[in-house]
Amino acid sequence: MASFLILNGPNLNMLGKRDAAIYGSKTLAEVNQEISWVANELSVEVIFYQSNVEGELVNCIQEHWDKVQGIVLNAGALTHYGLSLKDALIDSRLPVVEVHLSNPGSRDRWRRTSVITDIARGQIAGFGWRSYTSALKVLAEIVEEESR
Ligand code: DQA
């Protein structure tokens, strides 16, 4: 069974308390529940991890890169400057889908730069929690297709 890492960066543990107009009203646990249901439908395994600390995200990627087939990543604000996170993703050689609840391209200028986009297979942004479930569906399909 294919396994995927669902990785969340800084401040995403506070979903439910952050601005609901931007990030939606679900908590991270509720978002993860939605992802679990989709994973079940797809018959894939998902491993959830969140940290506010860049190095811990790097540790998590290093610990899992030979155990998973891809990564769904919402790096939070690390999206915009997290170069050690970027290096860990490059080193993992895993397909990464960059995810955002909001659409950073339509927000503050500093959010318009992503250090992740150029090494990701693609980006899904602006669809709230559905950005994650859509990313998992696409990633699982691509990994399955490429393993044939
Ligand atoms: C975010 C967008 C980032 O700019 C922000 O720093 C976040 C969340 C999103 O999911 O919309 O923390 O990645």
PDB file of C-alpha atoms and ligand atoms in Angstrom:
ATOM      1  CA  MET A   1       0.000   0.000   0.000  1.00  0.00           C
ATOM      2  CA  ALA A   2       1.381   3.425  -0.943  1.00  0.00           C
ATOM      3  CA  SER A   3       2.116   5.794   1.937  1.00  0.00           C
ATOM      4  CA  PHE A   4       2.132   9.567   1.942  1.00  0.00           C
ATOM      5  CA  LEU A   5       3.419  12.107   4.418  1.00  0.00           C
ATOM      6  CA  ILE A   6       0.988  14.924   5.189  1.00  0.00           C
ATOM      7  CA  LEU A   7       3.248  17.654   6.470  1.00  0.00           C
ATOM      8  CA  ASN A   8       2.171  20.922   8.087  1.00  0.00           C
ATOM      9  CA  GLY A   9       4.464  23.749   9.110  1.00  0.00           C
ATOM     10  CA  PRO A  10       4.283  26.670  11.556  1.00  0.00           C
ATOM     11  CA  ASN A  11       0.966  27.892  12.940  1.00  0.00           C
ATOM     12  CA  LEU A  12      -1.148  25.259  11.210  1.00  0.00           C
ATOM     13  CA  ASN A  13      -1.693  23.634  14.623  1.00  0.00           C
ATOM     14  CA  MET A  14      -3.812  26.730  15.358  1.00  0.00           C
ATOM     15  CA  LEU A  15      -6.335  26.130  12.572  1.00  0.00           C
ATOM     16  CA  GLY A  16      -9.806  26.746  13.977  1.00  0.00           C
ATOM     17  CA  LYS A  17      -8.423  29.706  15.913  1.00  0.00           C
ATOM     18  CA  ARG A  18      -6.807  31.513  12.957  1.00  0.00           C
ATOM     19  CA  ASP A  19      -8.863  33.832  10.729  1.00  0.00           C
ATOM     20  CA  ALA A  20     -11.671  31.588   9.475  1.00  0.00           C
ATOM     21  CA  ALA A  21     -12.356  33.890   6.520  1.00  0.00           C
ATOM     22  CA  ILE A  22      -8.855  33.055   5.237  1.00  0.00           C
ATOM     23  CA  TYR A  23      -8.152  29.553   6.544  1.00  0.00           C
ATOM     24  CA  GLY A  24     -11.612  28.079   7.175  1.00  0.00           C
ATOM     25  CA  SER A  25     -13.104  27.034  10.496  1.00  0.00           C
ATOM     26  CA  LYS A  26     -11.903  23.422  10.740  1.00  0.00           C
ATOM     27  CA  THR A  27      -9.177  22.512  13.218  1.00  0.00           C
ATOM     28  CA  LEU A  28      -6.113  20.639  11.964  1.00  0.00           C
ATOM     29  CA  ALA A  29      -7.545  17.439  13.502  1.00  0.00           C
ATOM     30  CA  GLU A  30     -10.749  17.953  11.481  1.00  0.00           C
ATOM     31  CA  VAL A  31      -8.782  18.626   8.284  1.00  0.00           C
ATOM     32  CA  ASN A  32      -6.769  15.466   8.945  1.00  0.00           C
ATOM     33  CA  GLN A  33     -10.021  13.534   9.406  1.00  0.00           C
ATOM     34  CA  GLU A  34     -11.158  14.648   5.930  1.00  0.00           C
ATOM     35  CA  ILE A  35      -7.781  13.532   4.540  1.00  0.00           C
ATOM     36  CA  SER A  36      -8.106  10.153   6.306  1.00  0.00           C
ATOM     37  CA  TRP A  37     -11.494   9.528   4.704  1.00  0.00           C
ATOM     38  CA  VAL A  38     -10.063  10.219   1.255  1.00  0.00           C
ATOM     39  CA  ALA A  39      -7.032   8.051   2.011  1.00  0.00           C
ATOM     40  CA  ASN A  40      -9.416   5.265   2.936  1.00  0.00           C
ATOM     41  CA  GLU A  41     -11.301   5.608  -0.351  1.00  0.00           C
ATOM     42  CA  LEU A  42      -7.995   5.568  -2.233  1.00  0.00           C
ATOM     43  CA  SER A  43      -6.624   2.640  -0.198  1.00  0.00           C
ATOM     44  CA  VAL A  44      -3.467   4.526   0.690  1.00  0.00           C
ATOM     45  CA  GLU A  45      -1.801   5.135   4.049  1.00  0.00           C
ATOM     46  CA  VAL A  46      -1.274   8.658   5.384  1.00  0.00           C
ATOM     47  CA  ILE A  47       1.179   9.766   8.061  1.00  0.00           C
ATOM     48  CA  PHE A  48       0.438  13.134   9.662  1.00  0.00           C
ATOM     49  CA  TYR A  49       3.050  15.472  11.091  1.00  0.00           C
ATOM     50  CA  GLN A  50       2.972  19.125  12.125  1.00  0.00           C
ATOM     51  CA  SER A  51       5.685  21.260  13.643  1.00  0.00           C
ATOM     52  CA  ASN A  52       6.326  24.935  14.258  1.00  0.00           C
ATOM     53  CA  VAL A  53      10.061  24.226  13.983  1.00  0.00           C
ATOM     54  CA  GLU A  54      11.749  23.981  10.575  1.00  0.00           C
ATOM     55  CA  GLY A  55      14.422  21.522  11.776  1.00  0.00           C
ATOM     56  CA  GLU A  56      11.756  19.150  13.079  1.00  0.00           C
ATOM     57  CA  LEU A  57      10.108  19.117   9.658  1.00  0.00           C
ATOM     58  CA  VAL A  58      13.536  18.334   8.175  1.00  0.00           C
ATOM     59  CA  ASN A  59      13.976  15.494  10.714  1.00  0.00           C
ATOM     60  CA  CYS A  60      10.557  14.122   9.832  1.00  0.00           C
ATOM     61  CA  ILE A  61      11.327  14.128   6.086  1.00  0.00           C
ATOM     62  CA  GLN A  62      14.679  12.414   6.686  1.00  0.00           C
ATOM     63  CA  GLU A  63      13.049   9.776   8.902  1.00  0.00           C
ATOM     64  CA  HIS A  64      10.346   8.988   6.379  1.00  0.00           C
ATOM     65  CA  TRP A  65      11.863   9.425   2.932  1.00  0.00           C
ATOM     66  CA  ASP A  66      12.510   5.729   2.420  1.00  0.00           C
ATOM     67  CA  LYS A  67       9.106   4.762   3.863  1.00  0.00           C
ATOM     68  CA  VAL A  68       6.726   6.984   1.858  1.00  0.00           C
ATOM     69  CA  GLN A  69       6.048   7.537  -1.830  1.00  0.00           C
ATOM     70  CA  GLY A  70       5.232  11.254  -1.738  1.00  0.00           C
ATOM     71  CA  ILE A  71       4.598  14.330   0.382  1.00  0.00           C
ATOM     72  CA  VAL A  72       1.633  16.688   0.670  1.00  0.00           C
ATOM     73  CA  LEU A  73       3.113  19.825   2.205  1.00  0.00           C
ATOM     74  CA  ASN A  74       1.644  22.976   3.667  1.00  0.00           C
ATOM     75  CA  ALA A  75       4.797  24.684   4.858  1.00  0.00           C
ATOM     76  CA  GLY A  76       2.918  27.712   6.271  1.00  0.00           C
ATOM     77  CA  ALA A  77       5.168  30.783   6.286  1.00  0.00           C
ATOM     78  CA  LEU A  78       8.226  28.545   5.676  1.00  0.00           C
ATOM     79  CA  THR A  79       6.859  28.387   2.124  1.00  0.00           C
ATOM     80  CA  HIS A  80       8.324  31.827   1.648  1.00  0.00           C
ATOM     81  CA  TYR A  81      11.845  31.350   3.066  1.00  0.00           C
ATOM     82  CA  GLY A  82      12.396  27.786   4.376  1.00  0.00           C
ATOM     83  CA  LEU A  83      15.566  26.777   2.559  1.00  0.00           C
ATOM     84  CA  SER A  84      16.615  23.902   4.842  1.00  0.00           C
ATOM     85  CA  LEU A  85      13.107  22.489   4.409  1.00  0.00           C
ATOM     86  CA  LYS A  86      13.529  22.903   0.663  1.00  0.00           C
ATOM     87  CA  ASP A  87      16.884  21.076   0.745  1.00  0.00           C
ATOM     88  CA  ALA A  88      15.373  18.159   2.695  1.00  0.00           C
ATOM     89  CA  LEU A  89      12.620  17.869   0.081  1.00  0.00           C
ATOM     90  CA  ILE A  90      15.176  17.915  -2.746  1.00  0.00           C
ATOM     91  CA  ASP A  91      17.293  15.272  -0.978  1.00  0.00           C
ATOM     92  CA  SER A  92      14.251  13.059  -0.466  1.00  0.00           C
ATOM     93  CA  ARG A  93      13.694  12.871  -4.261  1.00  0.00           C
ATOM     94  CA  LEU A  94      10.014  12.347  -3.453  1.00  0.00           C
ATOM     95  CA  PRO A  95       7.189  13.941  -5.411  1.00  0.00           C
ATOM     96  CA  VAL A  96       5.861  16.896  -3.418  1.00  0.00           C
ATOM     97  CA  VAL A  97       2.541  18.663  -3.805  1.00  0.00           C
ATOM     98  CA  GLU A  98       2.597  22.162  -2.302  1.00  0.00           C
ATOM     99  CA  VAL A  99      -0.689  22.961  -0.611  1.00  0.00           C
ATOM    100  CA  HIS A 100      -2.230  26.124   0.794  1.00  0.00           C
ATOM    101  CA  LEU A 101      -5.619  26.680   2.361  1.00  0.00           C
ATOM    102  CA  SER A 102      -5.656  30.275   1.144  1.00  0.00           C
ATOM    103  CA  ASN A 103      -4.410  31.579  -2.177  1.00  0.00           C
ATOM    104  CA  PRO A 104      -1.092  33.231  -1.254  1.00  0.00           C
ATOM    105  CA  GLY A 105      -0.880  34.774  -4.724  1.00  0.00           C
ATOM    106  CA  SER A 106      -3.851  37.011  -3.946  1.00  0.00           C
ATOM    107  CA  ARG A 107      -2.614  38.144  -0.517  1.00  0.00           C
ATOM    108  CA  ASP A 108       0.334  40.170   0.852  1.00  0.00           C
ATOM    109  CA  ARG A 109       3.293  40.711  -1.472  1.00  0.00           C
ATOM    110  CA  TRP A 110       5.662  38.678   0.795  1.00  0.00           C
ATOM    111  CA  ARG A 111       3.424  35.629   0.396  1.00  0.00           C
ATOM    112  CA  ARG A 112       3.770  35.674  -3.379  1.00  0.00           C
ATOM    113  CA  THR A 113       7.231  34.122  -3.317  1.00  0.00           C
ATOM    114  CA  SER A 114       7.460  30.391  -2.672  1.00  0.00           C
ATOM    115  CA  VAL A 115      10.800  28.608  -2.319  1.00  0.00           C
ATOM    116  CA  ILE A 116       8.909  25.313  -2.666  1.00  0.00           C
ATOM    117  CA  THR A 117       7.097  25.756  -5.997  1.00  0.00           C
ATOM    118  CA  ASP A 118      10.125  25.166  -8.238  1.00  0.00           C
ATOM    119  CA  ILE A 119      10.886  21.796  -6.671  1.00  0.00           C
ATOM    120  CA  ALA A 120       7.272  20.644  -6.262  1.00  0.00           C
ATOM    121  CA  ARG A 121       5.405  18.546  -8.800  1.00  0.00           C
ATOM    122  CA  GLY A 122       2.595  21.052  -8.478  1.00  0.00           C
ATOM    123  CA  GLN A 123       0.681  23.398  -6.221  1.00  0.00           C
ATOM    124  CA  ILE A 124      -2.930  23.437  -5.040  1.00  0.00           C
ATOM    125  CA  ALA A 125      -3.993  26.610  -3.254  1.00  0.00           C
ATOM    126  CA  GLY A 126      -7.107  28.505  -2.321  1.00  0.00           C
ATOM    127  CA  PHE A 127      -9.563  25.681  -1.720  1.00  0.00           C
ATOM    128  CA  GLY A 128      -9.426  25.494   2.080  1.00  0.00           C
ATOM    129  CA  TRP A 129      -9.152  21.932   3.458  1.00  0.00           C
ATOM    130  CA  ARG A 130     -10.058  20.630   0.004  1.00  0.00           C
ATOM    131  CA  SER A 131      -6.599  21.738  -1.169  1.00  0.00           C
ATOM    132  CA  TYR A 132      -5.213  18.836   0.914  1.00  0.00           C
ATOM    133  CA  THR A 133      -7.693  16.194  -0.221  1.00  0.00           C
ATOM    134  CA  SER A 134      -7.280  17.247  -3.865  1.00  0.00           C
ATOM    135  CA  ALA A 135      -3.500  17.086  -3.496  1.00  0.00           C
ATOM    136  CA  LEU A 136      -3.650  13.588  -2.022  1.00  0.00           C
ATOM    137  CA  LYS A 137      -5.907  12.361  -4.835  1.00  0.00           C
ATOM    138  CA  VAL A 138      -3.621  13.737  -7.545  1.00  0.00           C
ATOM    139  CA  LEU A 139      -0.450  12.515  -5.856  1.00  0.00           C
ATOM    140  CA  ALA A 140      -1.791   8.997  -5.232  1.00  0.00           C
ATOM    141  CA  GLU A 141      -2.913   8.772  -8.865  1.00  0.00           C
ATOM    142  CA  ILE A 142       0.446   9.961 -10.226  1.00  0.00           C
ATOM    143  CA  VAL A 143       2.470   7.648  -7.980  1.00  0.00           C
ATOM    144  CA  GLU A 144       0.290   4.695  -8.946  1.00  0.00           C
ATOM    145  CA  GLU A 145       0.607   5.553 -12.644  1.00  0.00           C
ATOM    146  CA  GLU A 146       4.377   5.950 -12.467  1.00  0.00           C
ATOM    147  CA  SER A 147       4.845   2.644 -10.631  1.00  0.00           C
ATOM    148  CA  ARG A 148       3.266   0.661 -13.465  1.00  0.00           C
TER     149      ARG A 148
HETATM  150  C1  DQA B   1      -0.643  29.182   4.195  1.00  0.00           C
HETATM  151  C2  DQA B   1      -0.267  30.512   3.545  1.00  0.00           C
HETATM  152  C3  DQA B   1       1.000  31.087   4.161  1.00  0.00           C
HETATM  153  O1  DQA B   1       1.323  32.327   3.550  1.00  0.00           O
HETATM  154  C4  DQA B   1       0.811  31.320   5.648  1.00  0.00           C
HETATM  155  O2  DQA B   1       2.012  31.773   6.220  1.00  0.00           O
HETATM  156  C5  DQA B   1       0.256  30.131   6.367  1.00  0.00           C
HETATM  157  C6  DQA B   1      -0.734  29.285   5.708  1.00  0.00           C
HETATM  158  C7  DQA B   1      -2.012  28.644   3.707  1.00  0.00           C
HETATM  159  O3  DQA B   1      -2.287  27.472   3.934  1.00  0.00           O
HETATM  160  O4  DQA B   1      -2.797  29.391   3.132  1.00  0.00           O
HETATM  161  O5  DQA B   1       0.558  29.906   7.538  1.00  0.00           O
HETATM  162  O6  DQA B   1       0.353  28.224   3.848  1.00  0.00           O
END
